Amino acid sequence: MGVEVCWDPAAQQPPAREAAFKSMTAATAGDKDGWLALFAPDAVVEDPVGPSMFDEEGKGHHGRDGLSAFWDKTIGNVEKFEFVIRDSHAAGSEVANVGTITTFLPGGYRVDTDGVFVYRVDEDGLVVSMRAFWETERAMATARQV
């Protein structure tokens, strides 16, 4: 019998899983300031990992200014998010969440992004690293009008 992943924010969770939940909640609410407050000042976000349309050099978005610009390019352009986390593996100061992020974009488009989303936190529970492993081509192949 396995252990069910509980996303109840009132339930005791490992710090990295709690930070991941708060990140998804802030993104869903469109709360840029709340989202940025979850990250350490020198945090790095790689979403997706490697070169992409959001990060041509593939070096990630660094610090509050970099994360703010990342929000404006990506999260800020989404009309609605749906997060479905099918599994979550917490170990030490990190968590790897396996799931699908569905984004509803302007013009009535919907995109499903399957991936593994890895958060690492510091001793204060602030995110120091978020690395999202997903494939642009696979996500774009799901684009459809709703």
CSV table of C-alpha atoms in Angstrom, one decimal:
chain,number,residue,atom,x,y,z
A,1,MET,CA,0.0,0.0,0.0
A,2,GLY,CA,1.5,3.3,-1.1
A,3,VAL,CA,1.5,6.7,0.6
A,4,GLU,CA,-1.0,9.1,-0.9
A,5,VAL,CA,0.4,12.6,-1.8
A,6,CYS,CA,-1.6,15.1,0.3
A,7,TRP,CA,-1.7,18.7,-1.0
A,8,ASP,CA,-3.7,19.9,1.9
A,9,PRO,CA,-1.7,23.0,3.0
A,10,ALA,CA,-2.8,22.4,6.6
A,11,ALA,CA,-1.2,19.0,6.6
A,12,GLN,CA,2.4,18.6,7.7
A,13,GLN,CA,4.6,18.5,4.5
A,14,PRO,CA,8.3,18.5,3.8
A,15,PRO,CA,9.5,22.1,3.3
A,16,ALA,CA,10.2,21.7,-0.4
A,17,ARG,CA,6.8,20.2,-1.1
A,18,GLU,CA,5.2,23.0,0.9
A,19,ALA,CA,7.1,25.6,-1.2
A,20,ALA,CA,6.1,23.9,-4.4
A,21,PHE,CA,2.4,24.0,-3.4
A,22,LYS,CA,2.7,27.6,-2.5
A,23,SER,CA,4.4,28.3,-5.9
A,24,MET,CA,1.5,26.6,-7.7
A,25,THR,CA,-1.1,28.4,-5.6
A,26,ALA,CA,0.5,31.8,-6.3
A,27,ALA,CA,0.7,31.1,-10.0
A,28,THR,CA,-2.9,30.0,-10.1
A,29,ALA,CA,-3.9,33.2,-8.3
A,30,GLY,CA,-1.8,35.5,-10.5
A,31,ASP,CA,0.0,36.7,-7.4
A,32,LYS,CA,3.4,37.8,-8.8
A,33,ASP,CA,4.6,39.4,-5.5
A,34,GLY,CA,3.5,36.4,-3.5
A,35,TRP,CA,5.3,34.1,-5.9
A,36,LEU,CA,8.5,36.1,-5.9
A,37,ALA,CA,8.4,36.2,-2.0
A,38,LEU,CA,8.8,32.3,-2.0
A,39,PHE,CA,12.3,32.6,-3.6
A,40,ALA,CA,15.6,33.3,-2.0
A,41,PRO,CA,17.3,36.5,-3.3
A,42,ASP,CA,19.8,34.5,-5.3
A,43,ALA,CA,17.4,31.8,-6.6
A,44,VAL,CA,17.6,30.3,-10.0
A,45,VAL,CA,14.6,29.1,-12.1
A,46,GLU,CA,15.2,26.8,-15.1
A,47,ASP,CA,11.8,26.3,-16.7
A,48,PRO,CA,12.4,24.3,-18.9
A,49,VAL,CA,15.9,23.1,-18.2
A,50,GLY,CA,18.3,24.1,-21.1
A,51,PRO,CA,17.8,26.5,-24.0
A,52,SER,CA,14.3,27.4,-24.7
A,53,MET,CA,12.1,30.2,-26.1
A,54,PHE,CA,12.1,31.6,-22.5
A,55,ASP,CA,15.9,31.3,-22.0
A,56,GLU,CA,17.9,31.2,-25.2
A,57,GLU,CA,21.2,30.5,-23.5
A,58,GLY,CA,19.7,27.8,-21.2
A,59,LYS,CA,21.4,29.3,-18.0
A,60,GLY,CA,18.2,29.9,-16.1
A,61,HIS,CA,16.7,33.1,-14.6
A,62,HIS,CA,18.7,34.4,-11.7
A,63,GLY,CA,17.7,36.6,-8.7
A,64,ARG,CA,14.6,38.6,-8.1
A,65,ASP,CA,15.0,40.6,-11.3
A,66,GLY,CA,15.5,37.6,-13.4
A,67,LEU,CA,12.5,35.8,-11.8
A,68,SER,CA,10.3,38.8,-12.2
A,69,ALA,CA,11.2,39.0,-15.9
A,70,PHE,CA,10.5,35.2,-16.2
A,71,TRP,CA,7.0,35.7,-14.6
A,72,ASP,CA,6.3,38.5,-17.1
A,73,LYS,CA,7.3,36.4,-20.1
A,74,THR,CA,5.5,33.2,-19.0
A,75,ILE,CA,3.2,33.0,-16.0
A,76,GLY,CA,1.9,36.5,-16.4
A,77,ASN,CA,0.6,35.6,-19.9
A,78,VAL,CA,-1.5,32.7,-18.8
A,79,GLU,CA,-5.2,33.2,-18.3
A,80,LYS,CA,-5.7,30.1,-16.1
A,81,PHE,CA,-3.6,27.3,-14.7
A,82,GLU,CA,-4.6,23.7,-13.8
A,83,PHE,CA,-2.0,21.6,-11.9
A,84,VAL,CA,-2.3,17.9,-11.6
A,85,ILE,CA,0.5,16.3,-9.6
A,86,ARG,CA,0.4,12.5,-10.0
A,87,ASP,CA,3.3,11.8,-7.8
A,88,SER,CA,5.7,13.7,-5.5
A,89,HIS,CA,9.1,12.5,-4.1
A,90,ALA,CA,10.5,14.5,-1.3
A,91,ALA,CA,14.1,13.9,-0.1
A,92,GLY,CA,16.3,16.2,2.0
A,93,SER,CA,15.7,19.8,1.0
A,94,GLU,CA,14.2,18.9,-2.4
A,95,VAL,CA,11.0,17.6,-4.0
A,96,ALA,CA,10.4,16.2,-7.5
A,97,ASN,CA,6.8,16.5,-8.6
A,98,VAL,CA,5.6,14.5,-11.5
A,99,GLY,CA,2.5,15.9,-13.2
A,100,THR,CA,0.8,18.0,-15.9
A,101,ILE,CA,0.4,21.7,-16.0
A,102,THR,CA,-2.4,22.8,-18.2
A,103,THR,CA,-2.3,26.4,-19.3
A,104,PHE,CA,-5.1,28.4,-20.9
A,105,LEU,CA,-3.7,31.1,-23.1
A,106,PRO,CA,-5.2,34.1,-24.8
A,107,GLY,CA,-7.1,33.3,-27.9
A,108,GLY,CA,-8.8,30.3,-26.4
A,109,TYR,CA,-5.8,28.0,-26.6
A,110,ARG,CA,-5.0,25.2,-24.1
A,111,VAL,CA,-1.6,23.5,-23.7
A,112,ASP,CA,-0.8,20.5,-21.5
A,113,THR,CA,2.8,20.3,-20.2
A,114,ASP,CA,3.9,16.9,-18.8
A,115,GLY,CA,7.0,17.1,-16.7
A,116,VAL,CA,9.0,16.7,-13.6
A,117,PHE,CA,9.3,19.8,-11.5
A,118,VAL,CA,12.1,19.9,-8.9
A,119,TYR,CA,12.2,22.4,-6.1
A,120,ARG,CA,15.1,22.9,-3.6
A,121,VAL,CA,14.7,25.1,-0.5
A,122,ASP,CA,17.1,26.6,2.0
A,123,GLU,CA,17.0,26.3,5.8
A,124,ASP,CA,14.3,29.0,5.8
A,125,GLY,CA,12.1,27.2,3.4
A,126,LEU,CA,12.8,29.7,0.5
A,127,VAL,CA,13.2,28.2,-2.9
A,128,VAL,CA,16.8,28.4,-4.1
A,129,SER,CA,16.3,26.4,-7.2
A,130,MET,CA,13.4,25.3,-9.4
A,131,ARG,CA,14.1,23.1,-12.4
A,132,ALA,CA,11.4,22.0,-14.7
A,133,PHE,CA,12.0,19.1,-17.0
A,134,TRP,CA,9.6,19.2,-19.9
A,135,GLU,CA,9.8,19.1,-23.7
A,136,THR,CA,8.7,22.1,-25.7
A,137,GLU,CA,7.7,20.1,-28.7
A,138,ARG,CA,5.6,17.6,-26.7
A,139,ALA,CA,3.8,20.5,-25.0
A,140,MET,CA,3.2,22.4,-28.2
A,141,ALA,CA,1.8,19.3,-29.8
A,142,THR,CA,-1.1,19.4,-27.3
A,143,ALA,CA,-2.0,23.0,-28.2
A,144,ARG,CA,-5.7,23.2,-29.1
A,145,GLN,CA,-8.5,25.7,-29.1
A,146,VAL,CA,-11.1,25.2,-26.4
